[in-house]
Short mmCIF file of N, CA and C in Angstrom, two decimals:
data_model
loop_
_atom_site.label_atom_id
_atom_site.label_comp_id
_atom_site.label_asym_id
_atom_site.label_seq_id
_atom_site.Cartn_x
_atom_site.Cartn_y
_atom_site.Cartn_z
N UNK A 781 10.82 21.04 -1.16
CA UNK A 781 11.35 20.37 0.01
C UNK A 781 12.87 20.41 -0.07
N UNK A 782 13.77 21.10 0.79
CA UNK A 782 15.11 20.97 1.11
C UNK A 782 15.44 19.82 2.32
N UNK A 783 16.15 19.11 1.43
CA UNK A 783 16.51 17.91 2.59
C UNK A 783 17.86 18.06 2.24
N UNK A 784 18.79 17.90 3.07
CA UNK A 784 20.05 17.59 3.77
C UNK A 784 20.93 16.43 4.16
N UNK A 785 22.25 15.55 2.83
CA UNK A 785 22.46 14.58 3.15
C UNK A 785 22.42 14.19 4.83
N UNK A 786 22.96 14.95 5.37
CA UNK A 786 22.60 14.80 6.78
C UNK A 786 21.36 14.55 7.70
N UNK A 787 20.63 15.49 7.12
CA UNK A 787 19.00 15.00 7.97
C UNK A 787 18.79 13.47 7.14
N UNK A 788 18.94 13.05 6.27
CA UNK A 788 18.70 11.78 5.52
C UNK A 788 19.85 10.99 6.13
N UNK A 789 20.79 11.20 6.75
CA UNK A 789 21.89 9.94 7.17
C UNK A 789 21.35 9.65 8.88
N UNK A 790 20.89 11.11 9.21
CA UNK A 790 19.90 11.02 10.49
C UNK A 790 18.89 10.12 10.25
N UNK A 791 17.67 10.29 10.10
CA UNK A 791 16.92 9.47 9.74
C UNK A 791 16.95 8.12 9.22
N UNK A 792 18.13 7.78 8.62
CA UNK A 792 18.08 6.25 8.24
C UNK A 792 18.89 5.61 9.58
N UNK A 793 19.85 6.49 10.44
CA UNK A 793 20.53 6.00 11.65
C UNK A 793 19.54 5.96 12.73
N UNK A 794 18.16 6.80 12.81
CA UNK A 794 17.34 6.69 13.64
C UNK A 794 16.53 5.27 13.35
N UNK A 795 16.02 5.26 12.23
CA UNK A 795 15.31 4.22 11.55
C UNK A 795 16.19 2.38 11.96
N UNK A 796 17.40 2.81 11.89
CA UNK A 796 17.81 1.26 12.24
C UNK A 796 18.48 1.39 13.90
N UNK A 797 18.33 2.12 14.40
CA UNK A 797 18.85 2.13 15.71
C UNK A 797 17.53 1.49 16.35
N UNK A 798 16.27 2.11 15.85
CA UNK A 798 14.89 1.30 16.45
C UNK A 798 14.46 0.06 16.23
N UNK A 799 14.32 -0.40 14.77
CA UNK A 799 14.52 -1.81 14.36
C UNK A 799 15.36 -2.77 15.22
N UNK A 800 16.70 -2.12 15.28
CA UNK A 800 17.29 -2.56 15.81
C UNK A 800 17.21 -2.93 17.30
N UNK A 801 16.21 -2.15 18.36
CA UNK A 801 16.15 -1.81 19.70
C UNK A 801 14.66 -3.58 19.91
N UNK A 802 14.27 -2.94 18.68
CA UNK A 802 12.79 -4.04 17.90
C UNK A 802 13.42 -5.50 18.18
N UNK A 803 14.40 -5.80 18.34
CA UNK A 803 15.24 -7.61 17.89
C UNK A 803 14.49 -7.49 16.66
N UNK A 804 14.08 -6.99 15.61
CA UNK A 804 13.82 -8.04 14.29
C UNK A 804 14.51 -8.73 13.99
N UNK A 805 14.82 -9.91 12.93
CA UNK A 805 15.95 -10.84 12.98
C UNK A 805 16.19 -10.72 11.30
N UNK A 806 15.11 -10.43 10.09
CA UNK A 806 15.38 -10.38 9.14
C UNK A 806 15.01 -9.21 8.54
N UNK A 807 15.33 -8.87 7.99
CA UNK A 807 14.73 -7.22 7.32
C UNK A 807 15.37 -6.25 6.86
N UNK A 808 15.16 -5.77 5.44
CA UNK A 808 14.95 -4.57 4.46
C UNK A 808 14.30 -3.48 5.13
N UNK A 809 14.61 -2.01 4.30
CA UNK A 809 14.06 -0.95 4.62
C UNK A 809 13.89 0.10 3.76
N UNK A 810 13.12 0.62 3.30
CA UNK A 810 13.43 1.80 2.43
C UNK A 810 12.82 3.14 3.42
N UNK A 811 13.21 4.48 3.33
CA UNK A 811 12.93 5.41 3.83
C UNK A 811 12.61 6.68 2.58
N UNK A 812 11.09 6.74 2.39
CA UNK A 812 11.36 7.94 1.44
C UNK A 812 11.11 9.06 1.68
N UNK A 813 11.57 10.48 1.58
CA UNK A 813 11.59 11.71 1.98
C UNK A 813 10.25 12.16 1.39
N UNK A 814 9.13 12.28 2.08
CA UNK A 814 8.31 13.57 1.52
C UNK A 814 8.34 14.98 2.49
N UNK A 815 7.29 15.52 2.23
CA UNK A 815 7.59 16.67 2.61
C UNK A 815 7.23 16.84 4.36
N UNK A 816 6.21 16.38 5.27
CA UNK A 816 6.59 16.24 6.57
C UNK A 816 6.59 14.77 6.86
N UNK A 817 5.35 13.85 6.59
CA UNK A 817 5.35 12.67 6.75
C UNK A 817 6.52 12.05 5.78
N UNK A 818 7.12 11.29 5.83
CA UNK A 818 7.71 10.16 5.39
C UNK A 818 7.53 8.68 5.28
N UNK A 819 7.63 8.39 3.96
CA UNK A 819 7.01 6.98 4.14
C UNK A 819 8.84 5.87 4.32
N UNK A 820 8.04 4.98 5.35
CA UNK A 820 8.77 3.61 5.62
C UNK A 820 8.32 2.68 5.67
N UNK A 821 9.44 1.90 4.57
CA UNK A 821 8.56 0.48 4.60
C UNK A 821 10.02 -0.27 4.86
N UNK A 822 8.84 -1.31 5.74
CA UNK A 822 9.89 -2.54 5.89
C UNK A 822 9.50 -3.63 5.64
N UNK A 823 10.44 -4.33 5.09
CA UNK A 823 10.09 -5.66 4.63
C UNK A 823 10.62 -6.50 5.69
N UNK A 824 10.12 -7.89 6.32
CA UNK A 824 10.77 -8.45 7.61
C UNK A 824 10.05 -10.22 6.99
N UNK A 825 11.24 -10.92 7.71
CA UNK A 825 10.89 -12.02 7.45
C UNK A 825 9.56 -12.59 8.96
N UNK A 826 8.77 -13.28 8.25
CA UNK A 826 7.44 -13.06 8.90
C UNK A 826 7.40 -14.62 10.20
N UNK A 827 7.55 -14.64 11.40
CA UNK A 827 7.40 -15.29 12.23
C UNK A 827 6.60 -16.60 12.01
N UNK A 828 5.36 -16.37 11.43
CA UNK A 828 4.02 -17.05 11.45
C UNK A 828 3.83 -18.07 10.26
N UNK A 829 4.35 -17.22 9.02
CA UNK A 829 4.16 -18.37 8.32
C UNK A 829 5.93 -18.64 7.23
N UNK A 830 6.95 -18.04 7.51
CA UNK A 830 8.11 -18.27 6.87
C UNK A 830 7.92 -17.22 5.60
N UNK A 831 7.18 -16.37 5.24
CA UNK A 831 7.46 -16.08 4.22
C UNK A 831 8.08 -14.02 4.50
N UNK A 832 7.81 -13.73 3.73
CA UNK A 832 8.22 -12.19 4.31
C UNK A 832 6.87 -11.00 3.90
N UNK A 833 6.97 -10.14 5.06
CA UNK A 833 5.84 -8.88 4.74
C UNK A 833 6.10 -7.73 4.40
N UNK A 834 5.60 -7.15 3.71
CA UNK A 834 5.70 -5.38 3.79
C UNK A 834 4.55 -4.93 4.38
N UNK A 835 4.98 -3.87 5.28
CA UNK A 835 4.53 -2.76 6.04
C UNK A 835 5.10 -1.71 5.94
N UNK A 836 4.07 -0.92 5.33
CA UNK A 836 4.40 1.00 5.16
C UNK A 836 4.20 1.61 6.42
N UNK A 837 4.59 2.76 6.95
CA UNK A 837 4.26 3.45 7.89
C UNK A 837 4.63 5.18 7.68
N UNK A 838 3.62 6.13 7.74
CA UNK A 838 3.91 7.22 7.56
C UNK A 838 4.25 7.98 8.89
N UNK A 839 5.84 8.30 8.83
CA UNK A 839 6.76 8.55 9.80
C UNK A 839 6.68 10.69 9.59
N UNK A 840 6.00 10.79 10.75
CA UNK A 840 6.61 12.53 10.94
C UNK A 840 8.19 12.94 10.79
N UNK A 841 8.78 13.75 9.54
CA UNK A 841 10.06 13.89 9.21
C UNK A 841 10.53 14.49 10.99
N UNK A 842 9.84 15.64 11.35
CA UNK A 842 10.47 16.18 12.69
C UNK A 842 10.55 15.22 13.69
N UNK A 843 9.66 14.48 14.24
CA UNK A 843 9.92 13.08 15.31
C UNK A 843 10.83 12.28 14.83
N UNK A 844 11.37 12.10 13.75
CA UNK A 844 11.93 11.01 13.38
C UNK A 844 13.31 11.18 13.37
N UNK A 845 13.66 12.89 12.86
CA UNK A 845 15.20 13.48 13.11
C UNK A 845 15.13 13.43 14.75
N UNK A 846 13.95 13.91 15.88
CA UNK A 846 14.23 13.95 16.64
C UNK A 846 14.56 13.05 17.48
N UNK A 847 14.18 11.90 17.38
CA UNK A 847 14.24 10.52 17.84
C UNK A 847 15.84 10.06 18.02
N UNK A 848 16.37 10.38 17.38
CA UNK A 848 17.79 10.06 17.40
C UNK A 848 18.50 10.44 18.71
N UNK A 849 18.06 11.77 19.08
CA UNK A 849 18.80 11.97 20.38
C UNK A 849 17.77 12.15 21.65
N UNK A 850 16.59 12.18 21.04
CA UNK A 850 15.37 11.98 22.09
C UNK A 850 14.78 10.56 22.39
N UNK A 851 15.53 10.08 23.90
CA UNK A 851 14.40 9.29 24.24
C UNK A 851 13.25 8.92 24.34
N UNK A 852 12.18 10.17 24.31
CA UNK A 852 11.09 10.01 24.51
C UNK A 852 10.74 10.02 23.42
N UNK A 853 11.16 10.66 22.01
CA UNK A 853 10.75 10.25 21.00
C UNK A 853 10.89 8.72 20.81
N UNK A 854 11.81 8.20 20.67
CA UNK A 854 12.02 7.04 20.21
C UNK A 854 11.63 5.93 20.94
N UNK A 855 11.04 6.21 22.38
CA UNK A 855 10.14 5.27 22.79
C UNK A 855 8.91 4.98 22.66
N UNK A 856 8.24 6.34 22.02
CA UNK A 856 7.07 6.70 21.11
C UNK A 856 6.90 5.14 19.99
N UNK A 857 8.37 5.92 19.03
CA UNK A 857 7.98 4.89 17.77
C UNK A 857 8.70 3.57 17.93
N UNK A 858 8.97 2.74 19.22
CA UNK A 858 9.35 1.58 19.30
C UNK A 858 8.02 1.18 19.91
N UNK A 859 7.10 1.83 21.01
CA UNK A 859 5.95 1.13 21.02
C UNK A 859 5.09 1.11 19.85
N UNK A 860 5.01 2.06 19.27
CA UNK A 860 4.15 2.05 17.58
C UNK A 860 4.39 0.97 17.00
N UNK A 861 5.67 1.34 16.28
CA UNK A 861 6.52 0.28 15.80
C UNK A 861 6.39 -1.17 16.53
N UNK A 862 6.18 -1.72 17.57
CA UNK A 862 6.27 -2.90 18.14
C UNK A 862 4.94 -3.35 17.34
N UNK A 863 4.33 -2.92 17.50
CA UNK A 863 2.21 -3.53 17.05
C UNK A 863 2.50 -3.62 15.80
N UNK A 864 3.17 -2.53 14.74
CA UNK A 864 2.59 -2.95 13.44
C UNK A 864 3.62 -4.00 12.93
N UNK A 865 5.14 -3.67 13.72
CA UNK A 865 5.70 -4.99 13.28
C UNK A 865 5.67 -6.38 13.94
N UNK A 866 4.51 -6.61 14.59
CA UNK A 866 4.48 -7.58 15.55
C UNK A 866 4.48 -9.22 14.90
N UNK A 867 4.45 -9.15 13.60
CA UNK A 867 4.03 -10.40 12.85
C UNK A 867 5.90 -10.72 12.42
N UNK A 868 6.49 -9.99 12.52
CA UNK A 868 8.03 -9.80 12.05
C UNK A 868 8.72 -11.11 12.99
N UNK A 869 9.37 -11.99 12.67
CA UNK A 869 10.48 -12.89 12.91
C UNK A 869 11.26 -12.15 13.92
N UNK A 870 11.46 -12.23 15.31
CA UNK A 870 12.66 -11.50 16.29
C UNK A 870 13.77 -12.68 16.53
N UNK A 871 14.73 -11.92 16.75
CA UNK A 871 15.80 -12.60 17.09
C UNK A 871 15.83 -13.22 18.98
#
């Protein structure tokens, strides 16, 4: 696998531009490079009962660089993204 500080500064700017689009109000992130899927996990402080969750999600490396300048990507993984982080604390 050749990855590219750049495709990796992509991807973590895509990754919090959506969170971010999300209102979450508390939250960690790790992004790890595999070879097409990518795993992301976020940790978010949890609405329901005060404490905090992790949720993994295996992110397509190509949707995810593409998302950055594609709308339609990234409205993809903000509705995704909305359901599995739905237990997450919003601002």
């Amino acid at each position: 696998m050749s990855l590219s500080i750049v495709e990796l500064a992509t991807a973590r700017d895509a990754v919090m531009m959506i969170l971010d689009e999300l209102r979450i109000d508390a939250f960690l992130y790790s992004l790890e490079p595999k070879d097409d899927a990518w795993e992301l996990i976020v940790e978010c402080a949890c609405q329901v009962n005060g404490g905090w969750e992790r949720i993994e999600l295996q992110v397509p490396k190509a949707m995810l660089l593409g998302s950055f300048d594609d709308n339609v990507a990234r409205q993809r993984f903000l509705e995704f993204w909305k359901d599995k982080l739905a237990d997450c604390k919003l601002r």
